[in-house]
CSV table of C-alpha atoms in Angstrom, one decimal:
chain,number,residue,atom,x,y,z
F,1,MET,CA,115.8,52.3,92.7
F,2,ALA,CA,116.0,54.8,95.5
F,3,ARG,CA,112.8,55.7,97.3
F,4,PRO,CA,111.7,59.3,97.0
F,5,SER,CA,112.4,61.6,100.0
F,6,ARG,CA,109.6,62.1,102.4
F,7,ALA,CA,111.2,65.2,103.9
F,8,ALA,CA,108.8,67.7,102.2
F,9,GLU,CA,105.8,65.6,103.3
F,10,LYS,CA,107.1,65.4,106.9
F,11,ARG,CA,107.8,69.1,107.1
F,12,THR,CA,104.2,69.8,105.9
F,13,GLU,CA,102.9,67.4,108.6
F,14,LEU,CA,105.0,69.2,111.2
F,15,VAL,CA,103.7,72.6,110.2
F,16,ALA,CA,100.1,71.3,110.5
F,17,ALA,CA,101.0,69.9,114.0
F,18,ALA,CA,102.6,73.1,115.1
F,19,ARG,CA,99.6,75.0,113.8
F,20,ARG,CA,97.3,72.9,116.0
F,21,ALA,CA,99.6,73.2,119.0
F,22,VAL,CA,99.6,77.0,118.8
F,23,ALA,CA,95.9,77.2,118.3
F,24,GLU,CA,95.3,75.0,121.3
F,25,ARG,CA,98.0,76.1,123.8
F,26,GLY,CA,99.0,79.6,122.5
F,27,MET,CA,102.5,80.9,122.1
F,28,LEU,CA,103.1,81.5,125.8
F,29,GLY,CA,105.0,78.6,127.2
F,30,LEU,CA,104.7,76.5,124.0
F,31,ARG,CA,107.2,73.7,124.1
F,32,LEU,CA,108.8,71.5,121.4
F,33,ARG,CA,107.2,68.5,123.2
F,34,ASP,CA,103.7,70.0,122.5
F,35,VAL,CA,104.4,70.0,118.8
F,36,ALA,CA,105.9,66.6,118.9
F,37,ASP,CA,102.9,65.2,120.7
F,38,GLN,CA,100.6,66.7,118.1
F,39,ALA,CA,102.7,65.1,115.3
F,40,GLU,CA,103.0,61.8,117.2
F,41,MET,CA,106.8,62.1,116.9
F,42,SER,CA,109.7,62.4,119.3
F,43,PRO,CA,111.2,65.9,119.9
F,44,GLY,CA,114.4,64.7,118.3
F,45,SER,CA,112.5,63.7,115.1
F,46,VAL,CA,111.0,67.1,114.9
F,47,LEU,CA,114.4,68.7,115.1
F,48,TYR,CA,115.6,66.5,112.3
F,49,TYR,CA,113.3,68.5,109.9
F,50,PHE,CA,113.5,71.9,111.7
F,51,PRO,CA,116.7,72.8,113.6
F,52,THR,CA,114.7,74.7,116.2
F,53,LEU,CA,111.2,75.3,117.4
F,54,ALA,CA,111.5,78.9,116.3
F,55,ASP,CA,112.3,77.8,112.7
F,56,LEU,CA,109.2,75.6,112.6
F,57,LEU,CA,107.0,78.4,114.0
F,58,ARG,CA,108.3,80.9,111.5
F,59,GLU,CA,107.2,78.5,108.8
F,60,VAL,CA,103.8,78.2,110.4
F,61,GLN,CA,103.5,82.0,110.4
F,62,ARG,CA,104.6,82.3,106.8
F,63,GLU,CA,102.1,79.7,105.7
F,64,ALA,CA,99.3,81.3,107.8
F,65,VAL,CA,100.0,84.7,106.3
F,66,ASP,CA,99.9,83.4,102.8
F,67,ARG,CA,96.7,81.4,103.3
F,68,PHE,CA,94.9,84.3,105.0
F,69,CYS,CA,95.9,86.9,102.4
F,70,ALA,CA,95.2,84.6,99.5
F,71,ALA,CA,91.7,84.0,100.7
F,72,ARG,CA,91.0,87.7,101.0
F,73,GLU,CA,92.4,88.3,97.5
F,74,ASP,CA,90.3,85.5,96.1
F,75,ALA,CA,87.2,87.0,97.8
F,76,VAL,CA,87.5,90.2,95.8
F,77,ARG,CA,89.1,89.2,92.5
F,78,ALA,CA,86.0,88.4,90.5
F,79,GLU,CA,84.0,91.4,91.5
F,80,PRO,CA,84.2,94.3,89.1
F,81,ASP,CA,82.3,96.9,91.1
F,82,PRO,CA,84.5,98.8,93.6
F,83,ARG,CA,81.7,99.1,96.1
F,84,ARG,CA,81.1,95.3,96.1
F,85,ARG,CA,84.8,94.6,96.2
F,86,LEU,CA,85.2,96.8,99.2
F,87,ALA,CA,82.2,95.1,100.9
F,88,ALA,CA,83.7,91.7,100.1
F,89,MET,CA,87.1,92.8,101.5
F,90,ILE,CA,85.5,94.0,104.7
F,91,ALA,CA,83.5,90.8,105.1
F,92,SER,CA,86.6,88.6,104.6
F,93,GLY,CA,88.8,90.3,107.2
F,94,LEU,CA,87.3,89.6,110.6
F,95,PRO,CA,87.4,86.4,112.7
F,96,SER,CA,84.1,84.5,112.6
F,97,GLY,CA,84.3,84.1,116.4
F,98,PRO,CA,86.6,82.8,119.2
F,99,GLY,CA,87.0,79.5,117.4
F,100,ASP,CA,88.3,80.9,114.1
F,101,GLU,CA,91.6,78.9,114.0
F,102,LEU,CA,93.4,80.8,111.3
F,103,CYS,CA,92.8,84.2,112.9
F,104,VAL,CA,93.7,82.9,116.3
F,105,LEU,CA,96.9,81.5,114.9
F,106,LEU,CA,97.8,84.8,113.3
F,107,TYR,CA,97.1,86.7,116.5
F,108,GLU,CA,99.1,84.3,118.6
F,109,LEU,CA,102.1,84.4,116.3
F,110,GLY,CA,101.9,88.2,116.1
F,111,THR,CA,102.5,88.5,119.9
F,112,VAL,CA,106.1,87.4,119.3
F,113,SER,CA,106.8,90.2,116.8
F,114,ARG,CA,107.3,92.7,119.6
F,115,ARG,CA,110.6,91.0,120.4
F,116,ASP,CA,111.7,89.0,117.3
F,117,PRO,CA,112.6,90.8,114.1
F,118,ALA,CA,111.9,87.8,111.9
F,119,TYR,CA,108.3,87.5,113.3
F,120,ALA,CA,107.9,91.2,113.0
F,121,ALA,CA,108.9,91.2,109.3
F,122,GLU,CA,106.3,88.6,108.6
F,123,HIS,CA,103.7,90.5,110.6
F,124,ILE,CA,104.5,93.6,108.5
F,125,ARG,CA,104.1,91.6,105.3
F,126,LEU,CA,100.6,90.5,106.5
F,127,PHE,CA,99.7,94.1,107.2
F,128,GLU,CA,101.0,95.6,104.0
F,129,ARG,CA,99.6,92.9,101.8
F,130,GLN,CA,96.1,93.5,103.1
F,131,ALA,CA,96.5,97.2,103.0
F,132,GLY,CA,97.6,96.9,99.4
F,133,VAL,CA,94.4,95.2,98.4
F,134,TYR,CA,92.3,97.8,100.1
F,135,ALA,CA,94.3,100.6,98.5
F,136,GLY,CA,93.8,99.1,95.0
F,137,ILE,CA,90.1,98.9,95.5
F,138,LEU,CA,89.9,102.5,96.9
F,139,GLU,CA,92.0,103.9,94.0
F,140,ALA,CA,89.9,102.1,91.4
F,141,GLY,CA,86.7,103.4,93.0
F,142,ALA,CA,88.0,107.0,93.1
F,143,ALA,CA,89.1,106.7,89.4
F,144,THR,CA,85.6,105.6,88.3
F,145,GLY,CA,83.8,108.2,90.5
F,146,ALA,CA,82.3,105.5,92.7
F,147,PHE,CA,84.2,106.8,95.7
F,148,ARG,CA,85.0,110.4,96.9
F,149,LEU,CA,87.9,109.7,99.2
F,150,THR,CA,88.2,111.9,102.2
F,151,ARG,CA,92.0,111.2,102.5
F,152,ASP,CA,94.8,109.3,100.8
F,153,ALA,CA,93.8,105.8,99.7
F,154,ALA,CA,96.8,104.3,101.5
F,155,ASP,CA,95.9,106.0,104.8
F,156,ILE,CA,92.3,104.7,104.5
F,157,ALA,CA,93.5,101.2,103.7
F,158,ARG,CA,95.9,101.1,106.6
F,159,THR,CA,93.2,102.3,109.0
F,160,LEU,CA,90.8,99.6,107.8
F,161,VAL,CA,93.4,96.9,108.4
F,162,ALA,CA,94.2,98.4,111.8
F,163,LEU,CA,90.5,98.4,112.7
F,164,GLU,CA,90.1,94.8,111.6
F,165,ASP,CA,93.1,93.8,113.8
F,166,GLY,CA,91.7,95.7,116.8
F,167,TYR,CA,88.2,94.4,116.5
F,168,GLY,CA,89.4,90.9,115.7
F,169,LEU,CA,91.4,90.7,118.9
F,170,HIS,CA,88.2,91.4,120.8
F,171,ILE,CA,86.2,88.9,118.8
F,172,VAL,CA,88.6,86.0,119.6
F,173,ASN,CA,88.9,86.8,123.3
F,174,ALA,CA,87.6,84.2,125.8
F,175,VAL,CA,84.9,86.8,126.6
F,176,PRO,CA,84.4,88.7,123.3
F,177,ALA,CA,83.8,92.5,123.7
F,178,VAL,CA,82.2,92.6,120.2
F,179,ASP,CA,80.9,90.1,117.8
F,180,ALA,CA,81.8,89.8,114.1
F,181,ALA,CA,78.6,91.2,112.8
F,182,HIS,CA,78.8,94.4,115.0
F,183,ALA,CA,82.5,94.8,114.1
F,184,ALA,CA,81.6,94.5,110.4
F,185,ARG,CA,79.0,97.2,110.7
F,186,LEU,CA,81.5,99.5,112.3
F,187,LEU,CA,84.0,98.9,109.5
F,188,ARG,CA,81.4,99.6,106.9
F,189,ALA,CA,80.5,102.8,108.6
F,190,TYR,CA,84.1,103.9,108.6
F,191,ALA,CA,84.5,102.9,104.9
F,192,ALA,CA,81.4,104.9,104.1
F,193,ASP,CA,82.7,108.0,105.9
F,194,ALA,CA,86.1,107.6,104.1
F,195,THR,CA,84.6,107.1,100.6
F,196,GLY,CA,81.6,109.5,100.6
F,197,ARG,CA,79.1,106.6,100.4
F,198,ASP,CA,76.3,105.3,102.6
F,199,PRO,CA,77.1,102.3,104.9
F,200,GLY,CA,74.3,100.4,103.1
F,201,ASP,CA,76.4,100.6,99.9
F,202,PHE,CA,78.7,98.0,101.4
F,203,ASP,CA,76.1,95.6,102.4
F,204,LEU,CA,76.6,92.5,100.3
F,205,ASP,CA,72.9,91.6,100.6
F,206,ARG,CA,71.8,94.7,98.7
F,207,ARG,CA,70.5,93.7,95.3
F,208,ASP,CA,70.2,97.2,93.8
F,209,LEU,CA,73.8,98.3,94.1
F,210,GLU,CA,74.5,98.0,90.4
F,211,GLY,CA,72.0,100.8,89.7
F,212,ASP,CA,73.3,103.2,92.4
F,213,THR,CA,75.4,106.2,91.4
């Protein structure tokens, strides 16, 4: 009886090893040998499962994008109130600090998108998927009267994602220019301006939100 193929398992292990290598070394100057060392394999063995390092890193990016977006979608799925959904979405989008591996990974992989269309396409998918969640929340809030949008929902959504990206880069820098708590306050302030609400309406610690109008 033939033994089951371990190819899928090995590919998963290599994606995890490449993820660690990118988080530790960054994309600049990353070598196949770095990934092989993380996986405790030879470079030739890595290429048996992925024809090139670029192929492996594109799989790392795809997996990271899906994991990050799924976590954000899960954070808001069970909340019926648009104000709390928007608050939860804001809270889920920023790095916790310089050691936030998933966010660092996405930023590192995003640097390649300037020159590589395949990486750029995945980076666009990341942006649009997040903006789509924001837009849905904003449109639902406007429909129920919870929000009075100052501009198109899609424009507000894209601006929120762009602000997260910008502040996030500063949060993960070796010397952060802003911390996650401050960045979240700034995002809530923009959200308040864009939805006709008070910034406190997007504070997840508020207990009286359900009674607000």
